[in-house]
Backbone as JSON, one array per atom type, in Angstrom:
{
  "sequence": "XXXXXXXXXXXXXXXXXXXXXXXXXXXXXXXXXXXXXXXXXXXXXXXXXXXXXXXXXXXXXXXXXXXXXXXXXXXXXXXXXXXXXXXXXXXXXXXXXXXXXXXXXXXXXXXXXXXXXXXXXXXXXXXXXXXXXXXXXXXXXXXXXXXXXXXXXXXXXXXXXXXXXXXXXX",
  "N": [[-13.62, -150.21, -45.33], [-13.07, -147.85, -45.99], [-14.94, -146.33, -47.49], [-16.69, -146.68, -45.23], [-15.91, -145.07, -43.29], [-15.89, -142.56, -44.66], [-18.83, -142.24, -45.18], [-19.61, -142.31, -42.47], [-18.78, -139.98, -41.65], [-19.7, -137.76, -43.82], [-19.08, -135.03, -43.66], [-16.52, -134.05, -42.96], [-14.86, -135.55, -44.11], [-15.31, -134.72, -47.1], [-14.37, -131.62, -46.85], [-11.36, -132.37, -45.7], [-11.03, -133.76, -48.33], [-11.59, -131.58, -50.45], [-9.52, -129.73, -49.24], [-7.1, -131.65, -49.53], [-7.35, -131.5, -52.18], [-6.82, -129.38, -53.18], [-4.6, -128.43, -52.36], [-2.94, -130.26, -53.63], [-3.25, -129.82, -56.22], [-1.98, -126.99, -56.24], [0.35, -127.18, -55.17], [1.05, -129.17, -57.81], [0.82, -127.23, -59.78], [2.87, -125.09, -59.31], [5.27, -127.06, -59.39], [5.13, -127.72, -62.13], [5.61, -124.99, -63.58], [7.89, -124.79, -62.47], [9.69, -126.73, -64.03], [8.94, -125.33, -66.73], [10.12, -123.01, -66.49], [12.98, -123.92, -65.85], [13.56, -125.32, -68.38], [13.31, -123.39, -70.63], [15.25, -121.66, -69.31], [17.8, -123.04, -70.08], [18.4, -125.22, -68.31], [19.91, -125.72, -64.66], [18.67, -125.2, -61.21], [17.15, -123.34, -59.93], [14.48, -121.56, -58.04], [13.22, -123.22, -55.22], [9.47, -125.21, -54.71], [6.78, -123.17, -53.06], [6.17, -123.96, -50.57], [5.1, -122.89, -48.62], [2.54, -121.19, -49.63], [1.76, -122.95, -50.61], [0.15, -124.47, -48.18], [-1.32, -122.18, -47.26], [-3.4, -122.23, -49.74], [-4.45, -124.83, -48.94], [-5.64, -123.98, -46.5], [-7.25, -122.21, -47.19], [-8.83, -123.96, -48.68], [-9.83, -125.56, -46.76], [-11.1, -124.31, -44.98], [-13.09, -122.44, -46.42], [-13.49, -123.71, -49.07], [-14.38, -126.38, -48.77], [-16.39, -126.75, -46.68], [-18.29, -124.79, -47.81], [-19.0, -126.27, -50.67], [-19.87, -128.15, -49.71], [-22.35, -127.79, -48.52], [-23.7, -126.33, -50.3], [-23.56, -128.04, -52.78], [-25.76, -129.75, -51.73], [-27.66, -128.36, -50.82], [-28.57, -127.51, -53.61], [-29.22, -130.2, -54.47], [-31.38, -130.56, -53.26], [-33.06, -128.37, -53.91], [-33.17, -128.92, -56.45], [-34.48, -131.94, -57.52], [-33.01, -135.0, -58.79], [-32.06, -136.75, -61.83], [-32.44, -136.11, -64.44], [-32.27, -134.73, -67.58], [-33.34, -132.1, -67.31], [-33.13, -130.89, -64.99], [-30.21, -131.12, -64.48], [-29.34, -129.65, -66.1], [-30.28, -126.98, -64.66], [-29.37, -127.22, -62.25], [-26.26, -127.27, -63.23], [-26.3, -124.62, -64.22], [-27.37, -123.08, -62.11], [-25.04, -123.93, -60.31], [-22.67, -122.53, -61.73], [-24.12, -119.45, -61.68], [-24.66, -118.64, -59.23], [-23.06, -120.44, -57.72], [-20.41, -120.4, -58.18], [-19.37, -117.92, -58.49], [-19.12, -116.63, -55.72], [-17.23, -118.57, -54.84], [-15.12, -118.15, -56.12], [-14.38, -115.78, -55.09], [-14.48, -115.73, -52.65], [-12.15, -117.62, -52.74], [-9.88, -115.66, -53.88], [-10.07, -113.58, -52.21], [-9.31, -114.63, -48.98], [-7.01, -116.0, -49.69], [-5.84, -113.4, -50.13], [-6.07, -112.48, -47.49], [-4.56, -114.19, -45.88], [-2.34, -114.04, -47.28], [-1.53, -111.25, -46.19], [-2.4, -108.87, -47.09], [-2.22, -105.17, -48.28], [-4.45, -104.31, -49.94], [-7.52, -106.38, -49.61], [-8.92, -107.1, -51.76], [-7.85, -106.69, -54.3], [-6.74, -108.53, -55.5], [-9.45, -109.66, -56.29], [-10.18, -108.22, -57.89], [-8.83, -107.93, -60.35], [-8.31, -110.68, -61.21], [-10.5, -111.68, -60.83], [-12.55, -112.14, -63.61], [-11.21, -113.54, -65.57], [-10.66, -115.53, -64.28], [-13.32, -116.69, -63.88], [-14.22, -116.9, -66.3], [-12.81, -118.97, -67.37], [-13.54, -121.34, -65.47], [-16.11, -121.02, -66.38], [-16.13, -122.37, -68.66], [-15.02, -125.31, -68.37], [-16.07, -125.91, -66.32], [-19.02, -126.82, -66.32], [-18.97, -128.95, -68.37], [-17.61, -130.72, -66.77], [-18.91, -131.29, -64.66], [-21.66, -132.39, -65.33], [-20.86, -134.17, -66.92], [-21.21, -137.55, -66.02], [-23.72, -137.03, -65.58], [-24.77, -136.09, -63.12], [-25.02, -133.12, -61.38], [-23.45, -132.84, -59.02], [-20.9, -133.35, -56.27], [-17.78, -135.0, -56.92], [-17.58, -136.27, -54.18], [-19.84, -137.01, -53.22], [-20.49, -139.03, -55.06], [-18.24, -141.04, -54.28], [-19.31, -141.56, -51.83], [-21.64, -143.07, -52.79], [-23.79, -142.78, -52.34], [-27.47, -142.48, -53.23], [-29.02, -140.35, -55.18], [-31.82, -139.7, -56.0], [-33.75, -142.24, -54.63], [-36.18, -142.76, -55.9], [-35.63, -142.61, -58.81], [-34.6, -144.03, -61.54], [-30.71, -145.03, -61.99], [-28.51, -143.75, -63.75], [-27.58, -144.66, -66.92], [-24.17, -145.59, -67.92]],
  "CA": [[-13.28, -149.36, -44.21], [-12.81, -146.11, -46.05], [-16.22, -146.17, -47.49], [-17.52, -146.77, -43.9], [-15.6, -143.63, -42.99], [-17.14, -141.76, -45.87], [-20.32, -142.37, -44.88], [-20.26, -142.07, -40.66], [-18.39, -138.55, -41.59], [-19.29, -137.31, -44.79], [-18.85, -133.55, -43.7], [-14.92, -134.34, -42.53], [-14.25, -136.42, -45.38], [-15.6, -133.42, -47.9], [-13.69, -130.52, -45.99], [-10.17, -132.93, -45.66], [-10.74, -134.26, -49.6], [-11.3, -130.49, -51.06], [-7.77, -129.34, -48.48], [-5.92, -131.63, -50.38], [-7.28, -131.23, -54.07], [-6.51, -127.7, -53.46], [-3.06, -128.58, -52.24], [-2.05, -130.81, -54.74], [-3.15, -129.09, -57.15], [-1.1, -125.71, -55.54], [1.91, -128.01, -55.93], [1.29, -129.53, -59.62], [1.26, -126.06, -60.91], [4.61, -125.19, -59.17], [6.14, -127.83, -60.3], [5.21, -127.34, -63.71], [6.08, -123.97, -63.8], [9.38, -124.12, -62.08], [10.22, -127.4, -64.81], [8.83, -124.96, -67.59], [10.83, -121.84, -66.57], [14.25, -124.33, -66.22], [13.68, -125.15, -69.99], [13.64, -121.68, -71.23], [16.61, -121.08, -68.89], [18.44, -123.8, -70.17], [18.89, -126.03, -66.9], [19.89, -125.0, -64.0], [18.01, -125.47, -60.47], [15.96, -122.04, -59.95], [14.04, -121.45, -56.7], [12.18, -124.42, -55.33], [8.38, -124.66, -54.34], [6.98, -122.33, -52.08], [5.01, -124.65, -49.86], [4.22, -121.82, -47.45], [1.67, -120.77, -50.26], [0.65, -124.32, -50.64], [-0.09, -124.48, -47.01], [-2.23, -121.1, -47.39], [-4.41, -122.76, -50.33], [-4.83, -125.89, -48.24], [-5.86, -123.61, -45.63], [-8.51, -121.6, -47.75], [-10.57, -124.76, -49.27], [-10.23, -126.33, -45.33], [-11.59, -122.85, -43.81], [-13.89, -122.26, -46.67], [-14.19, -124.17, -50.09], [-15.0, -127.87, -48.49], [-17.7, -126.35, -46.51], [-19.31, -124.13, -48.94], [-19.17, -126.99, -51.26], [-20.68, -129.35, -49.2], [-23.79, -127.17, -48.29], [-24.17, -125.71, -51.43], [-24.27, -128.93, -53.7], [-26.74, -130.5, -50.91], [-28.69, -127.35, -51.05], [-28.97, -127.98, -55.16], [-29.78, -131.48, -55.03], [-32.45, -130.79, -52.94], [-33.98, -127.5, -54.78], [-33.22, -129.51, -57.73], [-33.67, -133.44, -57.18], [-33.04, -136.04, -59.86], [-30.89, -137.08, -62.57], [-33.25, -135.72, -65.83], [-31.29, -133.49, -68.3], [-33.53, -130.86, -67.36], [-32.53, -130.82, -63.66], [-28.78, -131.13, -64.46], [-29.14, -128.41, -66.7], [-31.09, -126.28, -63.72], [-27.99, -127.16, -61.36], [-25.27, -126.41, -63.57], [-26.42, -123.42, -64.31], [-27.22, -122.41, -60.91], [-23.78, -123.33, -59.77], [-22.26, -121.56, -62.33], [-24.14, -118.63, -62.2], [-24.42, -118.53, -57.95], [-22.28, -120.87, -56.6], [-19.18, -120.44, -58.84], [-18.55, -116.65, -57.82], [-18.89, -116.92, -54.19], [-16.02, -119.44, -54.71], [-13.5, -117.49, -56.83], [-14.3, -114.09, -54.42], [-13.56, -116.61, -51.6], [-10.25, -118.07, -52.81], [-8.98, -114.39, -53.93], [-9.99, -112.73, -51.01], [-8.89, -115.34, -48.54], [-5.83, -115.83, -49.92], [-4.9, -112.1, -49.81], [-5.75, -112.14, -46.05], [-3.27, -115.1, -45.48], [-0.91, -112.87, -47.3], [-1.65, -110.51, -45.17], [-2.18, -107.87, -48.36], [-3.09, -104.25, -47.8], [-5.67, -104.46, -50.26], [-7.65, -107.81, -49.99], [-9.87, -107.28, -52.68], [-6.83, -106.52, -55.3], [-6.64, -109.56, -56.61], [-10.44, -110.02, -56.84], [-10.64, -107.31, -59.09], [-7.54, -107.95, -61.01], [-8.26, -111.93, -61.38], [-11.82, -112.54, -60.92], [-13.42, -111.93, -64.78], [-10.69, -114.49, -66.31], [-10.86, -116.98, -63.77], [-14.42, -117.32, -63.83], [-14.89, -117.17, -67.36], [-12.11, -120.33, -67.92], [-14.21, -122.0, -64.67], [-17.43, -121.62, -67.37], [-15.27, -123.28, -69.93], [-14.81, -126.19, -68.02], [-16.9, -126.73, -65.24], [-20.58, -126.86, -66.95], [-19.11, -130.26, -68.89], [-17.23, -131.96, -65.62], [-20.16, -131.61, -63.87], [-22.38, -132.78, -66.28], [-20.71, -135.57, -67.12], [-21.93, -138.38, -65.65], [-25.13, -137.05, -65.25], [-25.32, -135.11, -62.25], [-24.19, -132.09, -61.18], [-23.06, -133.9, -57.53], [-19.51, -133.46, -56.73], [-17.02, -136.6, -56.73], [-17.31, -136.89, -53.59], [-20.52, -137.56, -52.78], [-20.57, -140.36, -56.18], [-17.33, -142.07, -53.55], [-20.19, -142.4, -50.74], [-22.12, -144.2, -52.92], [-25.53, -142.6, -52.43], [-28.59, -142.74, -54.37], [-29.16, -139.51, -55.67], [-32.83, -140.21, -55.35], [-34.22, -143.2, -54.4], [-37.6, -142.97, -56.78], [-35.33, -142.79, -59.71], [-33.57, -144.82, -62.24], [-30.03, -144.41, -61.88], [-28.17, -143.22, -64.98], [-26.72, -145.9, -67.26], [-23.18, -145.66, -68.66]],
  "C": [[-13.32, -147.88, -44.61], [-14.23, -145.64, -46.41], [-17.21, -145.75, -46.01], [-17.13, -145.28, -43.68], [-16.19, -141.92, -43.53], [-18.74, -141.48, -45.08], [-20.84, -141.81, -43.72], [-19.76, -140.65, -40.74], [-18.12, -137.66, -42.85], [-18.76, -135.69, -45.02], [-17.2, -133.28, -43.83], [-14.51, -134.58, -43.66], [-14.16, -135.61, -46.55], [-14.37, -132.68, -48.08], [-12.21, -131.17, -46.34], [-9.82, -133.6, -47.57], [-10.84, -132.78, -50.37], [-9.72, -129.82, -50.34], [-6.68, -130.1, -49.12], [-5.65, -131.72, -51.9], [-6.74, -130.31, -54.08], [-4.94, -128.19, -53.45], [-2.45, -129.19, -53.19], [-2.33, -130.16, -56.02], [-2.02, -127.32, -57.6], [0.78, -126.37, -56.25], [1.74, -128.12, -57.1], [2.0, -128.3, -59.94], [2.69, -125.82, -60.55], [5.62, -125.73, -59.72], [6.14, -128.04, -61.38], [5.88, -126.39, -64.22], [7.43, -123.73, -63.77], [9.94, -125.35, -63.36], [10.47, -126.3, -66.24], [9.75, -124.11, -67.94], [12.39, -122.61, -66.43], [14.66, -125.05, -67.64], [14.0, -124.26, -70.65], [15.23, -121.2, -70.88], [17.79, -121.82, -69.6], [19.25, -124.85, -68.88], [18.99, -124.75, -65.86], [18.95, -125.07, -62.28], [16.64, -124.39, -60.06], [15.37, -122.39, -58.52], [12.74, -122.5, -56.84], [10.53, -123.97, -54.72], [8.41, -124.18, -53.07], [5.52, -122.85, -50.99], [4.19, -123.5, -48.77], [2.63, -121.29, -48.43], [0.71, -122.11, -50.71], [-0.2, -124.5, -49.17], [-1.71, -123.36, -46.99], [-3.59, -121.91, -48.38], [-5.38, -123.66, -49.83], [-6.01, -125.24, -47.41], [-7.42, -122.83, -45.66], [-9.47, -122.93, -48.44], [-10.54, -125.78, -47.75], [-11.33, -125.45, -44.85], [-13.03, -122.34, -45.16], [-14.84, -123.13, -47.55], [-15.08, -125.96, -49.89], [-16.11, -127.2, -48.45], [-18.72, -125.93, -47.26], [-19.59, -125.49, -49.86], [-20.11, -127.88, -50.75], [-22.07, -129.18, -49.09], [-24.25, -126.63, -49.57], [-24.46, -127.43, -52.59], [-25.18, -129.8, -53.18], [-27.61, -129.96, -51.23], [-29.56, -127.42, -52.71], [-29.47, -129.18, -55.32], [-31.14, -131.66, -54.72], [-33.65, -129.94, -53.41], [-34.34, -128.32, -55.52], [-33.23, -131.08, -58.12], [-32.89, -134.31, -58.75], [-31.74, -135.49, -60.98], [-31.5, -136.6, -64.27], [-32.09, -135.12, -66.26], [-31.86, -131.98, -67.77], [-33.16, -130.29, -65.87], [-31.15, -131.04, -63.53], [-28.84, -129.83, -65.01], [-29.39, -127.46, -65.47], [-29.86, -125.62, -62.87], [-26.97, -126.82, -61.88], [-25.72, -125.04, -63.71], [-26.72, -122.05, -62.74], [-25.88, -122.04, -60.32], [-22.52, -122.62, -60.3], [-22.82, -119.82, -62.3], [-24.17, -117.97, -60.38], [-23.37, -118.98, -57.22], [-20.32, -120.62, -57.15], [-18.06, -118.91, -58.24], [-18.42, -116.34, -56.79], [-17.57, -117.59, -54.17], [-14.83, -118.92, -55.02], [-13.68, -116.37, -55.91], [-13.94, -114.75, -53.28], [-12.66, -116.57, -51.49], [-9.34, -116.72, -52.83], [-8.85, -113.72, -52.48], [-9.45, -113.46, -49.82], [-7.54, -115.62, -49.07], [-4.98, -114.85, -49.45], [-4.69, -112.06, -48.47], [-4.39, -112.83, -45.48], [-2.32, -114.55, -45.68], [-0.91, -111.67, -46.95], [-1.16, -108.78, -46.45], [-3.03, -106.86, -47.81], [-4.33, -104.33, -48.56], [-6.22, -105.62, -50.61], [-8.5, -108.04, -51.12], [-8.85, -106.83, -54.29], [-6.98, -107.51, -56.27], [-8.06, -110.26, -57.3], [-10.78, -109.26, -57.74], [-9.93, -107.46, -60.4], [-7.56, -109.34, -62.15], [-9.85, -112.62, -62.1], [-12.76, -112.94, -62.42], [-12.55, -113.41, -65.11], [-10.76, -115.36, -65.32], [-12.55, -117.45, -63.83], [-15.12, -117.46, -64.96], [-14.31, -118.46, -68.16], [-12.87, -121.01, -66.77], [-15.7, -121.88, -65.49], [-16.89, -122.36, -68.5], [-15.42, -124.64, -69.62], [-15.68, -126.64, -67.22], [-18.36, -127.77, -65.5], [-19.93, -128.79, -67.64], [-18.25, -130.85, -68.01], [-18.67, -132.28, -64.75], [-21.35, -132.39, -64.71], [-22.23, -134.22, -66.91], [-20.81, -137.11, -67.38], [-23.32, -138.32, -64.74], [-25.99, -136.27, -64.06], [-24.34, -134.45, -62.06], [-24.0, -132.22, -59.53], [-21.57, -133.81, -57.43], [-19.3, -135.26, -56.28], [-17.12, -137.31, -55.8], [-18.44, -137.68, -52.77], [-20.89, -139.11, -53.73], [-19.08, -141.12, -54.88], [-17.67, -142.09, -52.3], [-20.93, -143.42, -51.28], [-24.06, -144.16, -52.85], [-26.11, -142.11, -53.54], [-28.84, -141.12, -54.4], [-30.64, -139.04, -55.2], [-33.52, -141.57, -56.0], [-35.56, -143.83, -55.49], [-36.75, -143.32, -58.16], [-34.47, -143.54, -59.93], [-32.17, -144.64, -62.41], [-29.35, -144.2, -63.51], [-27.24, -144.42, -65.76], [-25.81, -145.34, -67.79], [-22.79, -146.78, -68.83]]
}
């Protein structure tokens, strides 16, 4: 049934599965942070999460990062088809070197608007170098992974990448 769902609405399914990576991920950190900083303090309860800012995150990969995501790693599979090394390589590197900063100038700037900041580009100036140089740290070998540079969610539809080729053995 959920597969089916997947499938008859993969745009929805995208859009609503990046809204709540973002979100839960919004939370984790919180709740890491606020555990970390009542260690240091020595106990104590400290101010709880600030879901209104989880809400906002949610709000920025609903309103932008699904979408973009969705069209943009379609757009790559189809510049770039197949599962070779040299066409993974092609795509990471594309979406690292195109699609990665569109994304972090997104989230910053979108964010600020939600917080309704006089200057919305503050935090893209402030943020953007170190976040996108720990997002080349990491990204280039999640994506890579298992072979394509495809997000998760299209590998939990279940489609063939392409059809001519062999699919990738693990």
């Amino acid at each position: 049934m959920l597969r089916g769902g997947v499938r008859r609405f993969p745009w929805l399914c995208n859009v609503l599965l990046y809204a709540g990576l973002f979100a839960a991920g919004d939370a984790a950190q919180q709740l890491w942070r606020r555990r970390r900083r009542r260690r240091r303090r020595g106990g104590g309860p400290g101010p709880g999460p600030d879901w209104a800012q989880t809400r906002r995150v949610a709000l920025v990969a609903l309103a932008f990062h699904g979408n973009f995501s969705y069209v943009w790693l379609r757009a790559l599979e189809r510049a770039l088809p197949g599962r070779r090394p040299a066409a993974v390589v092609a795509k990471v590197l594309c979406d690292q070197l195109l699609g990665a900063p569109v994304a972090v100038l997104a989230f910053y700037t979108g964010m600020s608007i939600l917080q309704k900041k006089e200057d919305i580009f503050s935090d893209c100036r402030k943020k953007f170098w170190n976040t996108y140089k720990t997002g080349l740290m990491y990204w280039p070998f999640v994506q890579s992974g298992d072979g394509t540079a495809k997000s998760a969610f299209v590998w939990f539809q279940g489609e063939e990448v392409n059809a001519d080729e062999e699919p990738s053995e693990k």
